[in-house]
Short mmCIF file of C-alpha atoms and ligand atoms in Angstrom, two decimals:
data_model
loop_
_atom_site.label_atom_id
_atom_site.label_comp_id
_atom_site.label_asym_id
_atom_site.label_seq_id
_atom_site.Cartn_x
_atom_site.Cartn_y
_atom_site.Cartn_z
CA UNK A 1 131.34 -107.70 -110.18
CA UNK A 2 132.89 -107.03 -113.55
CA UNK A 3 130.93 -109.49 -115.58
CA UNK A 4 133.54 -109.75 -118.17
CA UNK A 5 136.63 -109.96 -115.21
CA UNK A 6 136.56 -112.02 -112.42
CA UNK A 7 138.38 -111.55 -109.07
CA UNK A 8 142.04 -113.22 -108.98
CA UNK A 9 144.22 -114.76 -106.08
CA UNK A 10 147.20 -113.24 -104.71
CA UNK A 11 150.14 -114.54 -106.93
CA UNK A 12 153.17 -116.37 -105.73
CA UNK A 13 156.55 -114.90 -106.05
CA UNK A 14 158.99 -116.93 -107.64
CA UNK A 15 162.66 -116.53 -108.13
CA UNK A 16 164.51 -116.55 -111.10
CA UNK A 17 167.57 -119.24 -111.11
CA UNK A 18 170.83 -117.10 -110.75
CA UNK A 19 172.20 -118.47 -113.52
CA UNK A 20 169.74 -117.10 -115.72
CA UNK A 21 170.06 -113.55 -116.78
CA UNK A 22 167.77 -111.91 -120.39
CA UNK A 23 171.05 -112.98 -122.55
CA UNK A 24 171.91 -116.30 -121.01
CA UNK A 25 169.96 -117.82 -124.32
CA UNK A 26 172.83 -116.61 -126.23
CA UNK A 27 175.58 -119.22 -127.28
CA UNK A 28 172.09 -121.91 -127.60
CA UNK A 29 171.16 -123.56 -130.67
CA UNK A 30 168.79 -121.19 -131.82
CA UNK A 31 166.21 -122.06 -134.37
CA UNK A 32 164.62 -119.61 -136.79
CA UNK A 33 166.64 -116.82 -136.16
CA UNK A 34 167.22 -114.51 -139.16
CA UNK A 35 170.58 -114.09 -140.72
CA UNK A 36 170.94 -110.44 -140.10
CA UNK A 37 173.45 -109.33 -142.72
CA UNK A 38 174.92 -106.73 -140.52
CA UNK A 39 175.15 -107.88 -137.01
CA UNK A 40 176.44 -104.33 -135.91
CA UNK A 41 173.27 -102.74 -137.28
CA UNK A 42 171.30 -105.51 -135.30
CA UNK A 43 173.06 -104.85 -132.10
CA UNK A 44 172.65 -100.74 -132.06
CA UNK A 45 168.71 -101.28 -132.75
CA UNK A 46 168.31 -103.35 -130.24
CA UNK A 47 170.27 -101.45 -127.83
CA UNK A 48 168.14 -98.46 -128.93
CA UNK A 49 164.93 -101.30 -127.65
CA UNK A 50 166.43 -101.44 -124.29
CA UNK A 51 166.14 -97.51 -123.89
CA UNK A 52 162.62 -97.34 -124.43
CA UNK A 53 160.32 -97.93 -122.12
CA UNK A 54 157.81 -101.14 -121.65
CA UNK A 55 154.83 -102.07 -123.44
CA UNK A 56 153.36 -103.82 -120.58
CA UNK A 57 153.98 -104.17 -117.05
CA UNK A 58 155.12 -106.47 -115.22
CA UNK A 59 151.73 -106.43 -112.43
CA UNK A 60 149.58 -106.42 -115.73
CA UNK A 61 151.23 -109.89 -116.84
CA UNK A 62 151.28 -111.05 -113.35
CA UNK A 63 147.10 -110.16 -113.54
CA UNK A 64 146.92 -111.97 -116.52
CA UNK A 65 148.64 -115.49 -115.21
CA UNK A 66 146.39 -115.31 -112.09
CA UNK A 67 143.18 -115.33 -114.65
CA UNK A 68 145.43 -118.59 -116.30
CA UNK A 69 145.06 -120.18 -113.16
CA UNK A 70 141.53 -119.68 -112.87
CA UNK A 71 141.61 -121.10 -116.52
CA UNK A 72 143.95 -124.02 -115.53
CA UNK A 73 140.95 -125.13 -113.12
CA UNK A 74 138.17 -124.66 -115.11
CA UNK A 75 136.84 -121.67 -113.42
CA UNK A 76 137.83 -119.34 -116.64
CA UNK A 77 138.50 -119.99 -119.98
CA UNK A 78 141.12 -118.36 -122.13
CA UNK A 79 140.39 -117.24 -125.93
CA UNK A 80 143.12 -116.14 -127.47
CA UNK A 81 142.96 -114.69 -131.31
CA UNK A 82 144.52 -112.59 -133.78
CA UNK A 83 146.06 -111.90 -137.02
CA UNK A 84 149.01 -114.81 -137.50
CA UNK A 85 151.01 -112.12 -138.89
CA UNK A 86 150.59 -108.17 -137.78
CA UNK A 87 151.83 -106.01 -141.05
CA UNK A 88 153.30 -102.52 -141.03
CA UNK A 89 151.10 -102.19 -144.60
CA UNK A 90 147.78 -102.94 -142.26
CA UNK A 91 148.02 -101.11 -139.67
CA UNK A 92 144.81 -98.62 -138.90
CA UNK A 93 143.07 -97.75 -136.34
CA UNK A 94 139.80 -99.56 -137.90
CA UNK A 95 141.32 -102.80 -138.39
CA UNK A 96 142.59 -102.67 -134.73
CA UNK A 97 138.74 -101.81 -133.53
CA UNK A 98 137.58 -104.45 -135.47
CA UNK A 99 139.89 -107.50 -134.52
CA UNK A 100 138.79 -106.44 -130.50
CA UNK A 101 135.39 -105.87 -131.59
CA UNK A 102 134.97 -109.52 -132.90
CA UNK A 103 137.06 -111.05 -129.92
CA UNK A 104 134.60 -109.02 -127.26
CA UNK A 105 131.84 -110.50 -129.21
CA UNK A 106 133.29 -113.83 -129.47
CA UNK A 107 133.54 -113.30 -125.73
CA UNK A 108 130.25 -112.68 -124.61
CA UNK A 109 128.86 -115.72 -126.22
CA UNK A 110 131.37 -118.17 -124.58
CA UNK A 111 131.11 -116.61 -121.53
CA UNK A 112 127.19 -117.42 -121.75
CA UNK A 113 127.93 -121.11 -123.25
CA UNK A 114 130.46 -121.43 -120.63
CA UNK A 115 128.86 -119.58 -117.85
CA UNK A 116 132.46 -118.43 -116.87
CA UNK A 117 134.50 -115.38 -116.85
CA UNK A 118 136.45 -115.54 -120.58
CA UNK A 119 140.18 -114.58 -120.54
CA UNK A 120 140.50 -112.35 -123.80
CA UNK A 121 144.34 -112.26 -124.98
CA UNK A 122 144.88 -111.13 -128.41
CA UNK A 123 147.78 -112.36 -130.94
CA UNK A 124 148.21 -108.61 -131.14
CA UNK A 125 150.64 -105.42 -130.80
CA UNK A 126 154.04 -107.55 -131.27
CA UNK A 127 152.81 -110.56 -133.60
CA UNK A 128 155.26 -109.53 -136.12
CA UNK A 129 157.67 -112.61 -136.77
CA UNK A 130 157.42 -116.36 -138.29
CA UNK A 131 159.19 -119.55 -138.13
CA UNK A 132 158.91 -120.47 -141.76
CA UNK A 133 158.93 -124.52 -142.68
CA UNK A 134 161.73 -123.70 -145.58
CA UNK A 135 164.19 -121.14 -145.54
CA UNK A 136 163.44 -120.47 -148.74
CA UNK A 137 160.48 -119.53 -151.26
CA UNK A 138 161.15 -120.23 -154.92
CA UNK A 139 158.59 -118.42 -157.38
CA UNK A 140 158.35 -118.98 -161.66
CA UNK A 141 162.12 -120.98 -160.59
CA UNK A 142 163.32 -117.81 -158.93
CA UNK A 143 164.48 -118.79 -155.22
CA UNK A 144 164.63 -116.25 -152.46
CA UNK A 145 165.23 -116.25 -148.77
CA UNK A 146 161.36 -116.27 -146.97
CA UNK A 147 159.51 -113.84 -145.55
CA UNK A 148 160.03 -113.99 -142.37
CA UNK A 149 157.74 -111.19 -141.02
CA UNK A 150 157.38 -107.21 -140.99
CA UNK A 151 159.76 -107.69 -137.96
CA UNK A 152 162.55 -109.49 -140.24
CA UNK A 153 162.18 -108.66 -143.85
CA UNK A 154 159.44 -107.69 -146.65
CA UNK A 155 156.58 -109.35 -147.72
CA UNK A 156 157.48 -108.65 -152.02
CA UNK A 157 158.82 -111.25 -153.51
CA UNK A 158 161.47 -108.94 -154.57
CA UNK A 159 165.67 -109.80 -153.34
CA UNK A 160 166.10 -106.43 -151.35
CA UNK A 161 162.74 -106.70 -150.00
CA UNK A 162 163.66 -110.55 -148.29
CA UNK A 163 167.07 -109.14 -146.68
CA UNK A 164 166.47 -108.94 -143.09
CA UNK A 165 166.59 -105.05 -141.81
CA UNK A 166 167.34 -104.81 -138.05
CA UNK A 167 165.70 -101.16 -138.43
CA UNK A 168 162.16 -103.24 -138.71
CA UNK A 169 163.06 -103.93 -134.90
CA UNK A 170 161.92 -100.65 -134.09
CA UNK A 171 159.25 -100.23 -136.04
CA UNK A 172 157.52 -103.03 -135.07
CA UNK A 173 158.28 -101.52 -131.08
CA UNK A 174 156.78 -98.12 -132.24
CA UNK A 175 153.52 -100.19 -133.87
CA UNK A 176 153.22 -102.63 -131.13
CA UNK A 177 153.33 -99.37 -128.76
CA UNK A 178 150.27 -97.43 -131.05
CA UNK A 179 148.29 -100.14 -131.23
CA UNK A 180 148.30 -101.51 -127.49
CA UNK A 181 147.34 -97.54 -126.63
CA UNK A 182 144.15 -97.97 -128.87
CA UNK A 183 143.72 -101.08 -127.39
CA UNK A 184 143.46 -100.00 -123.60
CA UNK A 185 141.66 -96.23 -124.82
CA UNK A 186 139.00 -99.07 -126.21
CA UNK A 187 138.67 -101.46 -123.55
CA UNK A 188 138.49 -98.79 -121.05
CA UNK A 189 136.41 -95.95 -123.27
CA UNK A 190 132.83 -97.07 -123.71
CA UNK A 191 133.76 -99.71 -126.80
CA UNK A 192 133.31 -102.40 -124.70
CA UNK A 193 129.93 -101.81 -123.16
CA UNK A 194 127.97 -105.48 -122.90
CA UNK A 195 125.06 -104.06 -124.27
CA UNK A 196 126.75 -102.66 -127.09
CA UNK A 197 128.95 -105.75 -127.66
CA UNK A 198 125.64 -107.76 -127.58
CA UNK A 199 123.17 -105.77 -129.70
CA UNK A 200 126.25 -106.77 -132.35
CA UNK A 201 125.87 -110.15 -132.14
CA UNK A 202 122.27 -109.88 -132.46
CA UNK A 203 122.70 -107.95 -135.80
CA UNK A 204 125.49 -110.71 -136.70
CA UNK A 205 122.58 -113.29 -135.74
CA UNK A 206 120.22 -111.48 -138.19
CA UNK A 207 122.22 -110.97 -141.09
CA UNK A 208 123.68 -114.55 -140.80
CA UNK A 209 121.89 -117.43 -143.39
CA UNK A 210 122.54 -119.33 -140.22
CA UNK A 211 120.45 -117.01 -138.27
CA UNK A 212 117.96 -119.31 -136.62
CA UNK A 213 120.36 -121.53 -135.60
CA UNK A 214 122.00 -119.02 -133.09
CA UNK A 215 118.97 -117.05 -132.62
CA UNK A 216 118.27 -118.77 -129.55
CA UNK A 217 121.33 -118.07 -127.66
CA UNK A 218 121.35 -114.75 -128.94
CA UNK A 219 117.38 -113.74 -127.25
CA UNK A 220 119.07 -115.94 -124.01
CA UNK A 221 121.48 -113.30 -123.65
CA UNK A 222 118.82 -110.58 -124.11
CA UNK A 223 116.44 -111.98 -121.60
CA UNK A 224 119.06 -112.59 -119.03
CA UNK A 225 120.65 -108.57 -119.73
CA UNK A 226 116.80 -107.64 -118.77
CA UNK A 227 116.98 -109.94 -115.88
CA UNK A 228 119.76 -107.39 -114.63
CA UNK A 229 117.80 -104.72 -115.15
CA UNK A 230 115.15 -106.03 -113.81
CA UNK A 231 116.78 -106.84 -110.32
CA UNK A 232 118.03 -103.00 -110.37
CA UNK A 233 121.54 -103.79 -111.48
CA UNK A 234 121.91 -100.69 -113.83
CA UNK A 235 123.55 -102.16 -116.90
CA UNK A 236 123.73 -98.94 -118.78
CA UNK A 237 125.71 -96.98 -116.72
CA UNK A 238 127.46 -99.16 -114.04
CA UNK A 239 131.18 -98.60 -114.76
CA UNK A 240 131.97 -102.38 -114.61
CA UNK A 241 129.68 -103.34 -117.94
CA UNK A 242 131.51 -100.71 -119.78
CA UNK A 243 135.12 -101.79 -119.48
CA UNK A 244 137.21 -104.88 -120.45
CA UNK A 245 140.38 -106.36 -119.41
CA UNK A 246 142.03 -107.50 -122.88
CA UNK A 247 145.64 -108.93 -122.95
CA UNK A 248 148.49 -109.34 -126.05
CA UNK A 249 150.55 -112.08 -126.62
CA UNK A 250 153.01 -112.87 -129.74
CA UNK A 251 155.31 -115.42 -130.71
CA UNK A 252 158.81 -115.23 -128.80
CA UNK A 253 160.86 -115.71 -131.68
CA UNK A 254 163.30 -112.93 -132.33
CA UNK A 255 164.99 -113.49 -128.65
CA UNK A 256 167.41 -110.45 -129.41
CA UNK A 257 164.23 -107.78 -129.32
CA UNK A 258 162.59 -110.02 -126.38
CA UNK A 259 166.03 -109.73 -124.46
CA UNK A 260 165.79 -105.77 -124.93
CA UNK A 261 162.05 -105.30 -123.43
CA UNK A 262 162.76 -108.03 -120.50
CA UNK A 263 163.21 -105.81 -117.41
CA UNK A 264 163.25 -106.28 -113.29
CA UNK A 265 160.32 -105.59 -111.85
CA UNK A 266 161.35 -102.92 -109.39
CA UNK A 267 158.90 -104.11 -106.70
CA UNK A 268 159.53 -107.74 -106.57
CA UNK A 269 163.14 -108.37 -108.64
CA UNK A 270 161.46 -111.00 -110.97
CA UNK A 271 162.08 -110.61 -114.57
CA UNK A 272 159.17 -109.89 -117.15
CA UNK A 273 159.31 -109.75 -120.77
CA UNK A 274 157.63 -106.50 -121.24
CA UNK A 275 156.98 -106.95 -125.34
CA UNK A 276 153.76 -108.39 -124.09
CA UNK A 277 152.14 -109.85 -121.54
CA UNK A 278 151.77 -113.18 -122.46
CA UNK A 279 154.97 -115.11 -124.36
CA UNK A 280 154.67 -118.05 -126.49
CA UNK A 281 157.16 -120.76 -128.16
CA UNK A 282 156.79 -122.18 -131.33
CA UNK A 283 155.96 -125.59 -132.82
CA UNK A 284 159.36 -125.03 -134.38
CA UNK A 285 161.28 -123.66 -131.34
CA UNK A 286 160.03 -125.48 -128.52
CA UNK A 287 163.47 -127.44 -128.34
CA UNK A 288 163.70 -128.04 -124.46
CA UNK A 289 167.59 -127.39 -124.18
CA UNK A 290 167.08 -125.01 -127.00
CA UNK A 291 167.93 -120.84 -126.94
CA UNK A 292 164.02 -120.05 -126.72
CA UNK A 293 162.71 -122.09 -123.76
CA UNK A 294 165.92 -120.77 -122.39
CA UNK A 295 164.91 -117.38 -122.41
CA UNK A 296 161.57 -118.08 -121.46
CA UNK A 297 162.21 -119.68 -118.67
CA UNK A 298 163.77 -116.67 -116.82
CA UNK A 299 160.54 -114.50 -117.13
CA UNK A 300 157.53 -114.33 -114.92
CA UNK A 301 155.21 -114.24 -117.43
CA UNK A 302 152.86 -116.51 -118.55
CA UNK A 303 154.17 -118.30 -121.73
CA UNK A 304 152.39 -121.38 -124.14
CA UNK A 305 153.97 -124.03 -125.55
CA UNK A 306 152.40 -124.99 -129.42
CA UNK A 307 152.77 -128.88 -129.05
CA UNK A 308 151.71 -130.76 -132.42
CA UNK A 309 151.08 -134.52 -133.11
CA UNK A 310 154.82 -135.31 -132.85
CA UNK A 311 154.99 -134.12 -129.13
CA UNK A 312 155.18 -136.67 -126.32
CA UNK A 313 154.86 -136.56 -122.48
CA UNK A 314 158.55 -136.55 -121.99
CA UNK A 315 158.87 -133.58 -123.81
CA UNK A 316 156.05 -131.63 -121.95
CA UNK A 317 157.93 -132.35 -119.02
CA UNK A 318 160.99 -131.39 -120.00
CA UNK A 319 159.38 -128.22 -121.10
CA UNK A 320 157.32 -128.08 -117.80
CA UNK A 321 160.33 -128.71 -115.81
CA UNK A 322 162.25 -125.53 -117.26
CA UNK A 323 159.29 -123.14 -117.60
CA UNK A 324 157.58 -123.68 -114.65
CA UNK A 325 159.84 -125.50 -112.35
CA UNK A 326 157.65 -124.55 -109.57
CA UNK A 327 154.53 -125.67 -110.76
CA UNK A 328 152.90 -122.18 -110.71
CA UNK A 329 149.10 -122.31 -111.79
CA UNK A 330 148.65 -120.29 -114.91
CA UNK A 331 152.38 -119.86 -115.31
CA UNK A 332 152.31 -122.30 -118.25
CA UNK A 333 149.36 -122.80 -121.09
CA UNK A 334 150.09 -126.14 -123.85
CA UNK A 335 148.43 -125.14 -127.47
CA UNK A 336 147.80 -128.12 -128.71
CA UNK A 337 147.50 -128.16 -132.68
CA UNK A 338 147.37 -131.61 -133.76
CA UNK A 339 145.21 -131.53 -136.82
CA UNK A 340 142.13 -132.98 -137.32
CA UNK A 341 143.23 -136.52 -138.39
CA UNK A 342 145.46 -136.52 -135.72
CA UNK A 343 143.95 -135.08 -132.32
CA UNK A 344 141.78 -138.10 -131.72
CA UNK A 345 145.00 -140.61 -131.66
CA UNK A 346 147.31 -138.02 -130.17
CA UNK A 347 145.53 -136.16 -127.68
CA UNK A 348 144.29 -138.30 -125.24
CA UNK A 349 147.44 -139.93 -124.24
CA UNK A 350 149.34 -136.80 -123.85
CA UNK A 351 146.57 -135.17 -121.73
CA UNK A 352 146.08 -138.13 -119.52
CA UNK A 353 150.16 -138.79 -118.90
CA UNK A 354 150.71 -134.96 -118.04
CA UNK A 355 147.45 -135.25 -115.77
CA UNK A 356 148.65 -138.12 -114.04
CA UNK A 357 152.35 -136.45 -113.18
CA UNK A 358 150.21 -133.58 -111.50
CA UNK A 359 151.29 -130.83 -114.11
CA UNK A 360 149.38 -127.58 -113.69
CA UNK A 361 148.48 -126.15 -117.20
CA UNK A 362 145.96 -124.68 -118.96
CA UNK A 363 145.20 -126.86 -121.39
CA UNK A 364 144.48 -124.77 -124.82
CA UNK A 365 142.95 -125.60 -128.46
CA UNK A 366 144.45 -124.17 -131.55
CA UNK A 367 142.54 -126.10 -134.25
CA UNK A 368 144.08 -123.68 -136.78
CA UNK A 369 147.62 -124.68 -137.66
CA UNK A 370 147.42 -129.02 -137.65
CA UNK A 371 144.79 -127.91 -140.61
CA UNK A 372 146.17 -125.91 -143.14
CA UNK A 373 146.45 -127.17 -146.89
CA UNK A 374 147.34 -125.62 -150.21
CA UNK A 375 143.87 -125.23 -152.54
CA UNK A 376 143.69 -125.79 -155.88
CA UNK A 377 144.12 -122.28 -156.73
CA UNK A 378 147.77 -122.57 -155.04
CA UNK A 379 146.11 -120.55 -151.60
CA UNK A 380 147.03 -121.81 -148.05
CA UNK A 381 144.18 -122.14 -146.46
CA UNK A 382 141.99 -124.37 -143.93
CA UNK A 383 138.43 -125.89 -143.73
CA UNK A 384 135.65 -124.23 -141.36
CA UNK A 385 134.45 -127.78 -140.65
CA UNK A 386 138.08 -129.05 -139.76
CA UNK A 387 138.28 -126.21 -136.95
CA UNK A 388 135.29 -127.34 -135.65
CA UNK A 389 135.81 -130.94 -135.68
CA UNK A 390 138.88 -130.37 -133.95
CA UNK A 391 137.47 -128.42 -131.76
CA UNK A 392 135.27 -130.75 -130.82
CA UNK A 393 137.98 -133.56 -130.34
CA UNK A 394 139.62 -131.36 -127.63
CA UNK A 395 136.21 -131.08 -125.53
CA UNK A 396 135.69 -134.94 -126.24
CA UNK A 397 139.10 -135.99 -125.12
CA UNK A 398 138.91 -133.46 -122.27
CA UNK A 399 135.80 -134.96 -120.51
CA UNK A 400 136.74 -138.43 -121.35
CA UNK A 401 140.10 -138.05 -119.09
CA UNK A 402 138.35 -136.26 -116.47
CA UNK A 403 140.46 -132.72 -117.34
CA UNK A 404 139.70 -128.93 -117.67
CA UNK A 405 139.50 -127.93 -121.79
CA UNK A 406 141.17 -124.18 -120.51
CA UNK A 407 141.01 -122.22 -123.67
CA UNK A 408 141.20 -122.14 -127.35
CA UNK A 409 143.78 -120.33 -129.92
CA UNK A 410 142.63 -118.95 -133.30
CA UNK A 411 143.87 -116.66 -136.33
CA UNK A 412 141.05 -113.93 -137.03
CA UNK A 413 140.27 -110.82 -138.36
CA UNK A 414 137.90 -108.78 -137.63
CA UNK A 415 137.17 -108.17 -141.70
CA UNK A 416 135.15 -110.07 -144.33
CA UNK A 417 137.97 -111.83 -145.83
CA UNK A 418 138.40 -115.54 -148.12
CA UNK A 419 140.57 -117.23 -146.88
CA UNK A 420 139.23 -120.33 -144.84
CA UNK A 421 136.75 -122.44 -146.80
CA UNK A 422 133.15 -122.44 -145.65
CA UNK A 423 131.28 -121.39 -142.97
CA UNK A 424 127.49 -120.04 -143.43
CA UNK A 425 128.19 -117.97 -146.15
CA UNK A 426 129.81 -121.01 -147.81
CA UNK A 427 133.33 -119.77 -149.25
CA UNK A 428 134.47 -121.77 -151.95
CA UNK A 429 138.07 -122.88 -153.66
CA UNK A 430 137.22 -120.66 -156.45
CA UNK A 431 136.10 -117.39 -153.83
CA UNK A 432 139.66 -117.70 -151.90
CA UNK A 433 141.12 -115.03 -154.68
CA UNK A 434 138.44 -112.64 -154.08
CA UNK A 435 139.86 -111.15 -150.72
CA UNK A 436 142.68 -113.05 -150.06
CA UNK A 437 145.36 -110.85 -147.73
CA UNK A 438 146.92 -112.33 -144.88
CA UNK A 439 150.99 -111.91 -145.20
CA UNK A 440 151.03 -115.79 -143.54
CA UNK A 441 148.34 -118.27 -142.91
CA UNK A 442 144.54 -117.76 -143.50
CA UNK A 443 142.75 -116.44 -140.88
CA UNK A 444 138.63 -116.59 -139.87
CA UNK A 445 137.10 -113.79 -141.29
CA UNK A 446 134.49 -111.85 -138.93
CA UNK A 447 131.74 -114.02 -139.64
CA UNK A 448 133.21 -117.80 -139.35
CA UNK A 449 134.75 -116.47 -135.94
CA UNK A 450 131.76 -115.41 -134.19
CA UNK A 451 130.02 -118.86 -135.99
CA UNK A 452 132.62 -120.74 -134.14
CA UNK A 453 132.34 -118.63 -131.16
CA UNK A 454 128.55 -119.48 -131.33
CA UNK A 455 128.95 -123.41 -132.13
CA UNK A 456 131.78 -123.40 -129.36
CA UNK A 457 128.57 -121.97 -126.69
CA UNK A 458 127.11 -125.33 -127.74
CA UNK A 459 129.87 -127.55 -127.07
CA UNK A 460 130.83 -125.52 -123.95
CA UNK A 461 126.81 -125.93 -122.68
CA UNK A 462 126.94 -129.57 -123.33
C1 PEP B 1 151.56 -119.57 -135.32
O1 PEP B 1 150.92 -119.60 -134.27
O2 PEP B 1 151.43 -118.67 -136.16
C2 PEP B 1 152.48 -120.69 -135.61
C3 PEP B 1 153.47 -120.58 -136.47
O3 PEP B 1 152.15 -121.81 -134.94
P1 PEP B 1 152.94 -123.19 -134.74
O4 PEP B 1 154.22 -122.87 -134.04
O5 PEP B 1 151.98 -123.96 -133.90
O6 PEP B 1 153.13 -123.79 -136.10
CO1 CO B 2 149.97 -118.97 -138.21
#
């Protein structure tokens, strides 16, 4: 058995209501949406979208919620990680290797800690657009519309840059397309190989001023690889400690380029949002009656729900109700983000209520976007310690009320950037300037994501 895989169940078919069809979101209040100065120009890129051919497939998505379901009753566990906003400016093939080089070994240590298969989904190949919190970004008392993401408008703070381009549509297709053919050339080419993936970690472990303190879990990983060996499982070479199964997920924001890569699975007649496999609605967007939970509730895949302190139980069932009427395992993941002065009030309630109405979901952690401040150097950023502590909230809460912690949710990179504070190597107010570059919100650099990765093994074991 794949070691880094696990077997799946045969998934359910489930219809589509008729009255839904890929455009039946239009005419909805929908939030966020650019205002596309040419609406024209909008509608022939995205009609040039529905000519091209999917990113994913619809038995690849259907894979994917089956794993969710394993994750919805504890006998997987979903990580799910990537940049909060993909760029066209930095986009390489080394900064794609490196991002699923830090997930896979992210991955290996949980699935020790957890001593379950992990779910790997990366915010990756289509994470290209943002709900902003104002409309507007206003510079040395020069106001412009925001940045929006690569998928919308430019990053300069410049007034041609900020008008939304509909021709971005396509590039971000074209990117999302290069980069998930790396993607499955790594997970399927040798990149992947445990041993390899682990004899990283170990280096990570060396070079780490926290060393010692993950040393331990580190040589447990070694001895039990030799165990293998030593029973005559042949690590190096069997096929099935060589390859991965690593899925992409992205905001569903822009619901005119979702509508143009949502097609009919010609086998079964069920409708899949082929952008990526899994879907996910906003903090901002998650309006139950609103144009985005309309769309997603139409297509087969698996899609999250970002719920922050302000959400209650009747919302979750309102949202449950529409995107997974038929209480599908794996069909629906919550992301809760609550912050860390707020999880410990808001969590348990919600968890317990949605438990008690006999909900299936996989119940996710993204201790990322409740914790985000502005430093006194003007950065956005977010405290090491925060993630953790709300990290450790979620498994708290989770075992208090007797329910299944499914996954957690994080913004990474794979490189050695500033800009969360601390971790071993102890970044500081004054070093967020030194290699500050994400187009959005500050993301774990390689080190403070395997750290967490590690200190998650802990809470995981215990
Ligand atoms: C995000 O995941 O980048 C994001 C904007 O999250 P949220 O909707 O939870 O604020
Ligand atoms: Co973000």
């Amino acid at each position: 058995m794949n070691p880094m895989t696990t077997a799946a169940t045969p998934s359910p078919h489930v219809d589509t209501p008729a009255s839904w069809s890929p455009g039946s979101w239009r005419g909805l209040p929908a939030a966020q949406q650019p205002d596309w100065p040419d609406t024209g120009a909008l509608e022939s890129a995205l009609q040039v979208l529905a000519g091209q051919p999917p990113l994913v497939f619809a038995g690849e998505a259907r894979a994917l919620r089956e794993h969710l379901a394993l994750a919805s009753r504890g006998e997987a566990f979903l990580l799910q990680g990537g940049d909060c906003a993909e760029t066209f400016a930095a986009f390489s093939a080394d900064a794609i290797r490196d991002k699923l080089k830090v997930l896979l070994q992210m991955a290996i240590v949980l699935t020790y800690g957890a001593q379950m298969p992990i779910v790997k989904v990366g915010r990756i190949a289509g994470q290209f657009a943002k709900p902003r919190s104002s409309d507007t970004e206003t510079v040395d008392r020069v106001t412009l519309p925001a940045y929006r993401g690569d998928a919308v408008n430019g990053l300069d703070f410049a007034s041609e840059a900020r008008v939304p381009d509909p021709d971005r549509l396509i590039r971000v297709y074209n990117q999302s397309a290069a980069t998930l053919n790396l993607l499955r050339a790594f997970t399927r080419g040798g990149f992947a190989d445990l041993e390899k993936v682990h004899v990283w970690n170990q280096e990570f472990v060396a070079a780490s001023p926290q060393g010692q303190r993950y040393s331990a879990l580190a040589e447990e990983i070694t001895r039990a690889l030799r165990f293998l060996t030593a029973c005559g499982v042949d690590v190096a070479n069997d096929p099935t400690f060589h390859t991965v199964d690593f899925w992409t997920s992205h905001e569903a924001l822009l619901l005119g380029y979702e509508e143009a890569l949502t097609r009919q699975d010609s086998l079964t007649g069920e409708w899949f949002d082929c952008s990526a496999h899994m879907l996910w609605v906003g903090e901002r967007t998650r309006d139950p009656d609103g144009a985005h939970v309309r769309f997603l509730s139409g297509v087969q895949n698996p899609v999250g729900v970002k719920l922050g302190p302000s959400a209650n139980v009747d919302e979750v069932v309102a949202l449950a109700q529409r995107l997974n009427p038929e209480r599908v395992p794996g069909k629906l993941t919550l992301i809760t983000r609550m912050g860390v002065g707020q999880v410990a009030d808001r969590l348990p309630s919600l968890v317990r209520d949605v438990a008690d109405l006999g909900i299936p979901v996989v119940w996710s952690c993204d201790p990322m976007h409740g914790n985000t401040f502005t430093s006194n150097g003007g950065y956005k950023t977010r405290r090491f310690t925060d993630i953790l502590d709300e990290l450790r909230v979620f498994f708290a809460v989770h075992a208090q009320e007797g329910t299944t912690p499914g996954g957690v949710h994080f913004e990474l990179t794979g490189e050695d950037v500033t800009e969360c504070l601390g971790g071993a190597h102890e970044i500081a107010d004054l070093d967020l300037s030194t290699r500050y570059e994400t187009a959005c919100d500050p993301r774990l650099n390689n080190g403070q994501a395997l750290e967490l990765a590690f200190q998650m093994a802990e809470m995981l074991r215990a």
